[in-house]
Coordinates of C-alpha atoms (C1' of nucleotides) in Angstrom, one line a residue:
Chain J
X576 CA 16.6 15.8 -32.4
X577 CA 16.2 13.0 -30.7
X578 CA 16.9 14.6 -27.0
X579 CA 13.9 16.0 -24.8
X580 CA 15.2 17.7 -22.4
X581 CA 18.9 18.9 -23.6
X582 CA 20.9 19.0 -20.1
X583 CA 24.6 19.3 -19.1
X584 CA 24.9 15.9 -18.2
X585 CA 22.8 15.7 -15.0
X586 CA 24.0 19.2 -13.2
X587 CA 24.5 20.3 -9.6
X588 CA 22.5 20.1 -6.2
X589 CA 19.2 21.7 -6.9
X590 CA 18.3 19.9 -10.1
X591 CA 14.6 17.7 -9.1
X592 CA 14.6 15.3 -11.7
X593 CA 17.4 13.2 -13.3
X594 CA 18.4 14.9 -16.4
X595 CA 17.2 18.3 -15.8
X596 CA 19.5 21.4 -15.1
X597 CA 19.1 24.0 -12.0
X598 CA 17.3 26.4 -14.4
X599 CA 15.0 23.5 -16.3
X600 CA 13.9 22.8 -13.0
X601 CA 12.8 26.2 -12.0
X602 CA 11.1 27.0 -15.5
X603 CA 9.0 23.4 -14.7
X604 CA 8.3 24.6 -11.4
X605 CA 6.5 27.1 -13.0
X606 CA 5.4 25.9 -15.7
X607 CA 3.5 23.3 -13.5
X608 CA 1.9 26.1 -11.3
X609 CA 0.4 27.2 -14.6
X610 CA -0.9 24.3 -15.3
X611 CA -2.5 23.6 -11.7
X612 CA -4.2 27.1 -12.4
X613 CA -5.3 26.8 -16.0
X614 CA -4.4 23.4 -17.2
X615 CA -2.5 22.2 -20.0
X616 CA -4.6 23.7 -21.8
X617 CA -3.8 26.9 -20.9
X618 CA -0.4 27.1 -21.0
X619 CA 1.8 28.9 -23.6
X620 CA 5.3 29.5 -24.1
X621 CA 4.7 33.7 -22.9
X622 CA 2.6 33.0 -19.7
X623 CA 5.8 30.5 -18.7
X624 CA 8.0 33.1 -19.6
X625 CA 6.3 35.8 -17.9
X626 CA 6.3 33.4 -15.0
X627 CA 10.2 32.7 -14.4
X628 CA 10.7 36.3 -15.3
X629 CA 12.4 36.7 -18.6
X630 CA 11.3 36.8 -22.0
X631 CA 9.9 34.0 -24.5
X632 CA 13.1 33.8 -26.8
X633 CA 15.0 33.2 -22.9
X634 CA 12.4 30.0 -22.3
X635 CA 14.0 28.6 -26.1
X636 CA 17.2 28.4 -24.7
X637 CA 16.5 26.1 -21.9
X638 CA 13.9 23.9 -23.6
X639 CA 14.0 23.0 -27.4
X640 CA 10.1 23.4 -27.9
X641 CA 6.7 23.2 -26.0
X642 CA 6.4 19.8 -26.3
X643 CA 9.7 19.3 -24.4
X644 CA 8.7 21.6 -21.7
X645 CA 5.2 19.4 -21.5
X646 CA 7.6 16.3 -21.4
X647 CA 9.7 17.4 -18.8
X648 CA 6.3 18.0 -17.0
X649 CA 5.2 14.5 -17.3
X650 CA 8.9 13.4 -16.2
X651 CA 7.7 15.2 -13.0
X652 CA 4.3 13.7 -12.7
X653 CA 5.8 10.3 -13.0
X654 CA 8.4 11.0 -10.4
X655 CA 5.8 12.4 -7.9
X656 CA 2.9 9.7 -8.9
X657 CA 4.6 6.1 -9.8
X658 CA 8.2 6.5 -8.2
X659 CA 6.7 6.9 -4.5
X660 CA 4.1 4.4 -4.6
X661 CA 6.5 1.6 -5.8
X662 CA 8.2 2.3 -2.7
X663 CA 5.3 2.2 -0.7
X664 CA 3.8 -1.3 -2.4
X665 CA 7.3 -3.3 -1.6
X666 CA 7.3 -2.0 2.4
X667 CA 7.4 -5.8 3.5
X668 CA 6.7 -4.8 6.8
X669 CA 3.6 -3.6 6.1
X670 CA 0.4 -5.6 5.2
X671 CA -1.2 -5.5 1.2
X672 CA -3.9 -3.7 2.6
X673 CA -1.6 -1.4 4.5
X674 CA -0.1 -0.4 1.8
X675 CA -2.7 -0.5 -0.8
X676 CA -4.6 2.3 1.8
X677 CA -0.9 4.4 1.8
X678 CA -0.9 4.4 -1.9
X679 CA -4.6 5.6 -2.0
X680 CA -3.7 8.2 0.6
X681 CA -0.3 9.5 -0.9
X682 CA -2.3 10.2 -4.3
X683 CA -4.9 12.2 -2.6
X684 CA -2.9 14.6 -0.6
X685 CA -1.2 15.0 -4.3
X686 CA -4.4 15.6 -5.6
X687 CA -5.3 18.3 -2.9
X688 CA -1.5 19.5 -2.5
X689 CA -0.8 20.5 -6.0
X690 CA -4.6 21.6 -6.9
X691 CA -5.2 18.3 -9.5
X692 CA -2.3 18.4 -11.3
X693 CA -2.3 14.5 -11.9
X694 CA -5.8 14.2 -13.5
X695 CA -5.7 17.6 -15.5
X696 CA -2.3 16.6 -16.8
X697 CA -3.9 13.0 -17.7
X698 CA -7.2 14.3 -18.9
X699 CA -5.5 16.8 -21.0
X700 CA -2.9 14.9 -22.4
X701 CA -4.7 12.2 -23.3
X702 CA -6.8 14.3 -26.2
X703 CA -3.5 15.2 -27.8
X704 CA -2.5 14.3 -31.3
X705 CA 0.9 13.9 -30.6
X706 CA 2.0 10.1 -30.3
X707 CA 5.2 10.5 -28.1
X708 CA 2.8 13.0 -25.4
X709 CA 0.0 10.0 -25.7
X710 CA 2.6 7.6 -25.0
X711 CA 4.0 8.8 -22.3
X712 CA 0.6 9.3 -20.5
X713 CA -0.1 5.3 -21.8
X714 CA 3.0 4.6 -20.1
X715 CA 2.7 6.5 -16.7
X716 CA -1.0 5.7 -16.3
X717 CA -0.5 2.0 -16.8
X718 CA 2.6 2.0 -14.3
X719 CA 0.2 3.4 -11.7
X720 CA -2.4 0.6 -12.3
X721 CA 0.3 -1.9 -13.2
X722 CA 1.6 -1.3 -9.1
X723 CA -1.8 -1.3 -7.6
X724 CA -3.0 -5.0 -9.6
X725 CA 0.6 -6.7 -8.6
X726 CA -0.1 -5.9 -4.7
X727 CA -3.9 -6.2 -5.1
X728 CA -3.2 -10.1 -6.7
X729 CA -0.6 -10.8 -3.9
X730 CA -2.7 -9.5 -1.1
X731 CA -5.2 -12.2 -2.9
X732 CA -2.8 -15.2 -3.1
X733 CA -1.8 -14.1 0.4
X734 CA -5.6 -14.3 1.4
X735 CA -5.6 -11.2 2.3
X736 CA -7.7 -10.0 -0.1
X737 CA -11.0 -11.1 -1.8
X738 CA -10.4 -13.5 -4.8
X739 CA -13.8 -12.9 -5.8
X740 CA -13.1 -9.5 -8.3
X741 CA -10.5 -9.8 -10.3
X742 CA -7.6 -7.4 -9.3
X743 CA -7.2 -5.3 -12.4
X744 CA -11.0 -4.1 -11.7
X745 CA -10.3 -3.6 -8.0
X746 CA -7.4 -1.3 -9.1
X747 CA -9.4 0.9 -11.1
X748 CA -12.0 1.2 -8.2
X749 CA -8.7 2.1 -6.2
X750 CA -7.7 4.7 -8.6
X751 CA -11.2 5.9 -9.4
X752 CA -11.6 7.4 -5.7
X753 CA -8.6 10.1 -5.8
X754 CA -9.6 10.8 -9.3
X755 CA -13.4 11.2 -8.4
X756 CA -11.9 13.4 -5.3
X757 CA -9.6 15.4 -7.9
X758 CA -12.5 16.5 -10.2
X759 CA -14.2 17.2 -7.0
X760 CA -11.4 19.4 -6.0
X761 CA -11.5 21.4 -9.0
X762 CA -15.1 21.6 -9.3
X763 CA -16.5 22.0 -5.7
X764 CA -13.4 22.8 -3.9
X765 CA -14.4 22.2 -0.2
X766 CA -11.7 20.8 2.6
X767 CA -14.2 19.8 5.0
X768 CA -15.6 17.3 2.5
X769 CA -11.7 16.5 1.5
X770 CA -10.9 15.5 5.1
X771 CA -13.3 13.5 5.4
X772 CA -12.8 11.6 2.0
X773 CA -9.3 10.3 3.8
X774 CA -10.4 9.9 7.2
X775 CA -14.2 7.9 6.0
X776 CA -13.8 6.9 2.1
X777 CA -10.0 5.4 2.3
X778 CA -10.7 3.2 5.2
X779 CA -14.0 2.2 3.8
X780 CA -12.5 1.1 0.4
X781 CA -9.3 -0.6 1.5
X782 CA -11.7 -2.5 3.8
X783 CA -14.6 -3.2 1.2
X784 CA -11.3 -5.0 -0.4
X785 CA -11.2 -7.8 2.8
X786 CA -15.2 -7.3 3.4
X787 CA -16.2 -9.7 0.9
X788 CA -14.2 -12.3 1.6
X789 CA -16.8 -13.3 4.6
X790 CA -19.7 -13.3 2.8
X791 CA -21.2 -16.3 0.9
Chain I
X534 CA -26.8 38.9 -24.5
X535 CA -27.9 36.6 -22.3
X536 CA -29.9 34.1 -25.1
X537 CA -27.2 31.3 -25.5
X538 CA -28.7 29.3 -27.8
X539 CA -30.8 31.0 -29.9
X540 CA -33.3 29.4 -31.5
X541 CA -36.9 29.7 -33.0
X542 CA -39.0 28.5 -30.0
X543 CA -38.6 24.6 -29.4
X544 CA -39.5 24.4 -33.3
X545 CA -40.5 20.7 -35.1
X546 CA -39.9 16.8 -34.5
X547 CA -36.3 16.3 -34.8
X548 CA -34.8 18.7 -32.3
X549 CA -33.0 17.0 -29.4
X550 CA -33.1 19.1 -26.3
X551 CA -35.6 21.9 -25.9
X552 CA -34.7 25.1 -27.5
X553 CA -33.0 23.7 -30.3
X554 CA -34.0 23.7 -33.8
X555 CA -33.4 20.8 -36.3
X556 CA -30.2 22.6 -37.4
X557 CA -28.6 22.9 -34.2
X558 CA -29.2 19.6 -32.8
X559 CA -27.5 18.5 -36.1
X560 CA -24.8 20.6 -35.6
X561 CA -24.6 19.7 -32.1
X562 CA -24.2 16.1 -33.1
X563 CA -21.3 17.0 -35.3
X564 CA -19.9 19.3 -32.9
X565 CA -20.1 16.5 -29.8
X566 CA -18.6 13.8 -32.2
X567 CA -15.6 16.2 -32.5
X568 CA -15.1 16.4 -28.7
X569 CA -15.5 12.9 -28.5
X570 CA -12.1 12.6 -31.2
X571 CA -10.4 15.5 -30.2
X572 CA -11.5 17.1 -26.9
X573 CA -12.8 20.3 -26.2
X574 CA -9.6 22.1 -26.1
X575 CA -9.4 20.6 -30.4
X576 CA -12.3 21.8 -30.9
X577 CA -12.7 24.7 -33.5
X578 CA -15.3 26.2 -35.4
X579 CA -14.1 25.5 -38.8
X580 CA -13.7 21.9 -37.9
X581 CA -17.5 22.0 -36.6
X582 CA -17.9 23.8 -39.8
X583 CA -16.4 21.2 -42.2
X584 CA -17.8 18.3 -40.3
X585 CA -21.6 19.4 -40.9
X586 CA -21.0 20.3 -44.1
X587 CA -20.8 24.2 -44.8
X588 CA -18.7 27.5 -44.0
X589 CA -17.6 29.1 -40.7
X590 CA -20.0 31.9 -41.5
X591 CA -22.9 29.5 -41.9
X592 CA -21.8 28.1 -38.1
X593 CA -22.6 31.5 -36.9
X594 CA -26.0 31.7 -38.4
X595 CA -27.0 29.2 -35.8
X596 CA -24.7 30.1 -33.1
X597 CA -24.2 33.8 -32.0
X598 CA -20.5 32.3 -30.4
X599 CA -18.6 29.5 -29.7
X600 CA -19.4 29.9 -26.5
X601 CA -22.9 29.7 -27.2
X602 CA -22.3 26.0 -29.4
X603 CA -20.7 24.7 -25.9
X604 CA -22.9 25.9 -23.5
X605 CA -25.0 23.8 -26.3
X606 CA -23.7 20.6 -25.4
X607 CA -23.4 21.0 -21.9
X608 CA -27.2 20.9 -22.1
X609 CA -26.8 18.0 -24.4
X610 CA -24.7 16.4 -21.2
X611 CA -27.1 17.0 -18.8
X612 CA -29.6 15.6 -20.8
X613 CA -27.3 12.4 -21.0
X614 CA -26.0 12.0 -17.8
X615 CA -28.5 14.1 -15.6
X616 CA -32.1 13.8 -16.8
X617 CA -32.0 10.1 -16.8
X618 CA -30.3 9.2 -13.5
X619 CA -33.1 11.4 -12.0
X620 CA -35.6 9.4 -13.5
X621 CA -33.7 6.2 -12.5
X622 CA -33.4 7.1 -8.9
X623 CA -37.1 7.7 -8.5
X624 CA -38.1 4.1 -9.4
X625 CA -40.1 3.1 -6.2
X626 CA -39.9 -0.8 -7.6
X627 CA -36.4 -1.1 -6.9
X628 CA -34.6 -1.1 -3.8
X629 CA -32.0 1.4 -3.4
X630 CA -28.8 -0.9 -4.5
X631 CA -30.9 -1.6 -7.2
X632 CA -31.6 1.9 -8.6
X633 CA -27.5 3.1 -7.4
X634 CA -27.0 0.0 -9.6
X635 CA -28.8 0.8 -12.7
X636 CA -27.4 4.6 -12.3
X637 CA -23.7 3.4 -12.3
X638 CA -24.7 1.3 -15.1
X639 CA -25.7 3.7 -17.0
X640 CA -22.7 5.8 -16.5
X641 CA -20.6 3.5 -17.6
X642 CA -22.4 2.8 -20.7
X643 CA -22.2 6.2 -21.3
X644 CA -18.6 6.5 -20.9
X645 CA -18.5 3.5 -23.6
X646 CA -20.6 4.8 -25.9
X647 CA -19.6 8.2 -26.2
X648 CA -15.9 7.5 -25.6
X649 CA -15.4 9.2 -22.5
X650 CA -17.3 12.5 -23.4
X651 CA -18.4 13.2 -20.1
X652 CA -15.3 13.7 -18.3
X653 CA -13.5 14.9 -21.3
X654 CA -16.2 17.9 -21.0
X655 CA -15.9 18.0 -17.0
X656 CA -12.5 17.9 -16.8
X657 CA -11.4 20.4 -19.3
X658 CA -14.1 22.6 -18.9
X659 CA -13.1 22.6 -15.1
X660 CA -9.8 24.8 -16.0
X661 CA -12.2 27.1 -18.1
X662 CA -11.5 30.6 -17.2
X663 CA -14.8 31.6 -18.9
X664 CA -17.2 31.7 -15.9
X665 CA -20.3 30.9 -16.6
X666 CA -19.1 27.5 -18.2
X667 CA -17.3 26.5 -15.1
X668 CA -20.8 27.6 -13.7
X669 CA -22.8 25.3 -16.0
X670 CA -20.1 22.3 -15.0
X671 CA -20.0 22.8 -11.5
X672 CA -24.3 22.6 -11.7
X673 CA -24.0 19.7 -13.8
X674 CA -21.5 18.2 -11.2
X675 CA -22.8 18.8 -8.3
X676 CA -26.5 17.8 -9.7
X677 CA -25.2 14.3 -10.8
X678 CA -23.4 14.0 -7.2
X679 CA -26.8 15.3 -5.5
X680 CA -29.0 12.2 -7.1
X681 CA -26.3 9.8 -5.6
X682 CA -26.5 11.5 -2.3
X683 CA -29.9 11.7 -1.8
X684 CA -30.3 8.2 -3.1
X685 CA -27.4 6.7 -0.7
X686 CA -29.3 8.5 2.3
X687 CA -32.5 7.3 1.6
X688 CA -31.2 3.9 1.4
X689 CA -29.1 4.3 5.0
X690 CA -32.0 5.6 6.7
X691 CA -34.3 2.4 5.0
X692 CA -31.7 0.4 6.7
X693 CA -30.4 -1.1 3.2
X694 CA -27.2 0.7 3.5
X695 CA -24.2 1.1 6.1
X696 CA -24.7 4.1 8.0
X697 CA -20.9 4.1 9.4
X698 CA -20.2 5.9 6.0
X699 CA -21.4 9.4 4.7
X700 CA -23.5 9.6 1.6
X701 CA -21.1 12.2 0.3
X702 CA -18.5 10.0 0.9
X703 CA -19.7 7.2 -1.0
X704 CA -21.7 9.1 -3.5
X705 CA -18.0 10.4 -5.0
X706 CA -16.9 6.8 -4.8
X707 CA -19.7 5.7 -7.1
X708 CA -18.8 8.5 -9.2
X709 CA -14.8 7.4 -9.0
X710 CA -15.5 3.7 -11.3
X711 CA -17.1 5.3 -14.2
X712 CA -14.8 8.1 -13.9
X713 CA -11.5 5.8 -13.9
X714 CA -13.4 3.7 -16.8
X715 CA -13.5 6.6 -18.8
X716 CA -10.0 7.6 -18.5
X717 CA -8.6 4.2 -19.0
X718 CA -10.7 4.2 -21.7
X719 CA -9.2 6.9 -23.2
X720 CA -5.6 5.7 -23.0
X721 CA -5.8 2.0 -22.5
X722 CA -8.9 1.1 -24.6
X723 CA -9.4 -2.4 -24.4
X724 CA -13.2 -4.0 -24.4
X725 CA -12.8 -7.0 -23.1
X726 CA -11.5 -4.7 -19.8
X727 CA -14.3 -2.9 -19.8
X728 CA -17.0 -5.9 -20.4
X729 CA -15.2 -7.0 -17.1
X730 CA -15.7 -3.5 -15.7
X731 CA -19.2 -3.8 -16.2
X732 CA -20.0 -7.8 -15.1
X733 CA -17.8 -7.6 -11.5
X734 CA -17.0 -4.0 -10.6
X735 CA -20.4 -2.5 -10.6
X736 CA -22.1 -5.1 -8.8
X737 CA -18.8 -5.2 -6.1
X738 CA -19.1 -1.8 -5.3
X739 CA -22.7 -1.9 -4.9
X740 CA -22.4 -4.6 -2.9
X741 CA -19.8 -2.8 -0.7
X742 CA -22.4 -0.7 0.8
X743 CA -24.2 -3.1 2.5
X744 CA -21.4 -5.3 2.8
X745 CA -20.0 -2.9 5.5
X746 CA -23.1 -3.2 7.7
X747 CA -22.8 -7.2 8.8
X748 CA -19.6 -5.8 10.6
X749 CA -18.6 -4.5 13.7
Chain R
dT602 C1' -40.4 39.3 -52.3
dG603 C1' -38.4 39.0 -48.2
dG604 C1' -36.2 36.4 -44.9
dA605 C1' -33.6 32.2 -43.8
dA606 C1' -29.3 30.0 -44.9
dG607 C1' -25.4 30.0 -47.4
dT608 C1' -20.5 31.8 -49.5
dA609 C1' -15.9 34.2 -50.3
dA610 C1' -12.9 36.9 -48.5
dG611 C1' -11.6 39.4 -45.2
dT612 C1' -9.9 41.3 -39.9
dT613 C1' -7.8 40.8 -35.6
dA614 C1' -5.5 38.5 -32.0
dA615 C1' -2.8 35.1 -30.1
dG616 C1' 0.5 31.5 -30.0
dA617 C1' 4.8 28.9 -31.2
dC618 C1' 9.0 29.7 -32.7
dT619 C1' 13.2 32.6 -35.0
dT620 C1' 16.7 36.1 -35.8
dA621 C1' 20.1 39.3 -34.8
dC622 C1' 22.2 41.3 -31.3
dT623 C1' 24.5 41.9 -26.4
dA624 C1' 26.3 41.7 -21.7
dA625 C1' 28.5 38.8 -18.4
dC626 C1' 31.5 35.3 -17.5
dC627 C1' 35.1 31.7 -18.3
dT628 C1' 39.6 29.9 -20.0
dC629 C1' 44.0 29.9 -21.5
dC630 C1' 48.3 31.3 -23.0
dA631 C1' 52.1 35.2 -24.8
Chain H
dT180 C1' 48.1 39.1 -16.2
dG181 C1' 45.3 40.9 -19.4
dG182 C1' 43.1 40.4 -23.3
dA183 C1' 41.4 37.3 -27.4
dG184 C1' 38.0 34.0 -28.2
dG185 C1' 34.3 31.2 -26.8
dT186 C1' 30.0 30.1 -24.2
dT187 C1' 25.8 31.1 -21.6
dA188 C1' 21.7 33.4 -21.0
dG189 C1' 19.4 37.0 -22.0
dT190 C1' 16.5 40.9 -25.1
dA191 C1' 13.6 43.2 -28.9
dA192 C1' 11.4 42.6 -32.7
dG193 C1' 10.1 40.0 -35.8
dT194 C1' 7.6 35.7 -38.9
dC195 C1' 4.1 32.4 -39.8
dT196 C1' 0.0 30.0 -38.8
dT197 C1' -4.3 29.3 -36.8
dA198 C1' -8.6 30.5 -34.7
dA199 C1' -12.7 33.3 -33.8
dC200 C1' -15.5 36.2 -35.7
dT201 C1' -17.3 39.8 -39.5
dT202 C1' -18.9 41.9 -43.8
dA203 C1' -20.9 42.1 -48.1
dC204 C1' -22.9 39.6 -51.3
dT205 C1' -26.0 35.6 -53.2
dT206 C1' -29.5 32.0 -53.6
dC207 C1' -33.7 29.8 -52.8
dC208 C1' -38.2 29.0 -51.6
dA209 C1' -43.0 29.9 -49.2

DNA sequence: TGGAAGTAAGTTAAGACTTACTAACCTCCA
DNA sequence: TGGAGGTTAGTAAGTCTTAACTTACTTCCA
C-alpha cells in the first residue's frame, strides 16, 4: 500500500532510475513521450498501453495505479532536473557564476531536448488534488531553487556576486528564463530564436548577476 | 458554427468583455474562479454549473459548448493581461524602463491576484489538441511578447537600453519573473516572498537593461 | 402569449481499474 | 530427467464512474 513503484529489489543493467525494473523503465519511457506530446493531462492508462505495445490490464501488472506510473515520472524529472545540477553547483573548480550559467544552460537544452517536459509536468501537477503528487512537485521544485540560492549566496559572500538582491529573488529570475523559454517552446516553437536565447540571454543574465555590483 | 460566444449583441451595463451578456460574464467569473482552484484540466461543466447556481442544461443556454465557455475566458485573459499592457506601453510620459517597469508590475500583480491564472491557462492550454484554442493562446502569447518587443526596441534605438542584447531575447526574460512568480506561487505560496518579488526583483531586472550598456 | 431561462432525467463515450483465464518459463526433486 | 507446481507477463472482456451534451417539459414575465 504503502510502495510506489513495486520493484524486484533494484533489477539488472538497463533499469534508469533506482528502484525501477527493466520493464518499469521502458513503460516510463513512454509514458513520458506521451506526456511531452499531450501533457499530463493527456495521458491515460490505454494511450501508455497502446504505446509499449500490450494491453491496459499488461500496464497493471508493472505499476499498481496511475498515480504510481505519474510518480515514477516525477522520480525521473527529479533525476534529470535536481541530481545534475547539484553536481554542477559543487564543481569547485569552476567560478559561482560559472556554474550558475551551466545550471541555466543544462535546464534549457532539457527544456528544448525533451519538448518541455519539466514545466508541463510542474504546471500540470501542481493543479492536482492529490497531496502526495503536490508534494512531490513542492519537494522537487524547491530543491531546484534551494541549489540555485545556496550558490547564488556564496557567489555573494565570495563577492562574486551582487549583495544588493537578495539571492532567493535572483534564483527565481534564474529559473524564470528556461521556464519563460519552455512556454516559448511549446507555444511558438522556433530554434533560431532558441539558439540564440543560450548563446545572448544566458550570458546576459549570469552577467546582470556581477553587473550591479559596479554601480552606485 | 463559427459564433463562439453567443450572445445578444454587446447587451446592458454589467457585461465585462464585449459580446457578453450579463449572464455570461457572471458565469465567466464563476467559471475563471474555478480554474483559478482547480486548473483548466478540473474544470467541468457541472462544477461551472453548481458554482453559479443552476443545472448543466441551464450552462448550455448560454454556452453552445464547453469549448465555447473557454474560448470565453481566453478573451477574459486578453482583456487582463493584453489590453492593458498595450495601453501601458504607449505612455509617452514615461521613459521606456519606466513603462517595461509598470508592465512587469502589472503582471505580477496579476499572477497574485488571480493565483496564477495566466499561466495556468497558457500552460495547459499549450498541450490542447483542440486547434483553434492552441490558436487563441499562441495569439495571446505572442501578442503579450510583441508589446515587450516593440517596447525594448524602441528603448535600444532611444539609447536607454543595451543594444548588445536582442529585444526578443530580453522580452522573454521579462516574461520569465512573472512567469517563475506564478508557479512558485502555486506550490510554494508564501507572501512575504512575493512582496520581496515585487520591491527588488522588478526594479533589478529593469535595471539590468541598462546596466549592461556602461560596460565594455 | 411567446420567448428566455430553467429543470429532471436521460444518452453516449471515455477513462481507471478488475476479473478470469492462459502461455511461457523456472525450479526442484523422485 | 521429466513433470508437478509456482511465478511472470500477458489477453479479452468486463465494471463503475464521470463528463459532455441532449431532450422534453415547465415557469415566469414583458
Amino acid at each position: 500500500m504503502t510502495q510506489v513503484v513495486t520493484s524486484t529489489v533494484s533489477s539488472g543493467p538497463g533499469a534508469r532510475g533506482a528502484g525501477e525494473s527493466r520493464r518499469q523503465a521502458e513503460i516510463l519511457d513512454r509514458a513520458l513521450d506521451l506526456v511531452r506530446e499531450n501533457g499530463l493531462g493527456g495521458l491515460t492508462t490505454k494511450k501508455v498501453a497502446e504505446r509499449v505495445g500490450f494491453t491496459e490490464a499488461a500496464l497493471y501488472r508493472h505499476f499498481p495505479s496511475k498515480k504510481a506510473l505519474i510518480l515514477g515520472m516525477m522520480d525521473r524529472l527529479e533525476g534529470m532536473l535536481v541530481e545534475p545540477i547539484r553536481i554542477l553547483a559543487q564543481d569547485v573548480s569552476k567560478t559561482h557564476s560559472e556554474r550558475l550559467e551551466s545550471i541555466v544552460r543544462h535546464h534549457t537544452m532539457l527544456v528544448r531536448r525533451h519538448n518541455s517536459l519539466p514545466i508541463l509536468l510542474l504546471a500540470e501537477a501542481s493543479v492536482s488534488d492529490d497531496v502526495e503528487l503536490l508534494g512531490r512537485m513542492r519537494s522537487i521544485f524547491h530543491a531546484y531553487l534551494s541549489v540555485l540560492e545556496g550558490l547564488l549566496r556564496e557567489g555573494q559572500s565570495a563577492g562574486e556576486i551582487s549583495e544588493e538582491t537578495r539571492a532567493d529573488c535572483l534564483a527565481l529570475m534564474l529559473l524564470g528564463a528556461p521556464a519563460a523559454l519552455a512556454i516559448r517552446h511549446r507555444l511558438l516553437p522556433d530554434a533560431r530564436a532558441e539558439d540564440r536565447f543560450e548563446e545572448m540571454l544566458i550570458p546576459f543574465l549570469i552577467n546582470s548577476l556581477k553587473e550591479a555590483k559596479g554601480r552606485s
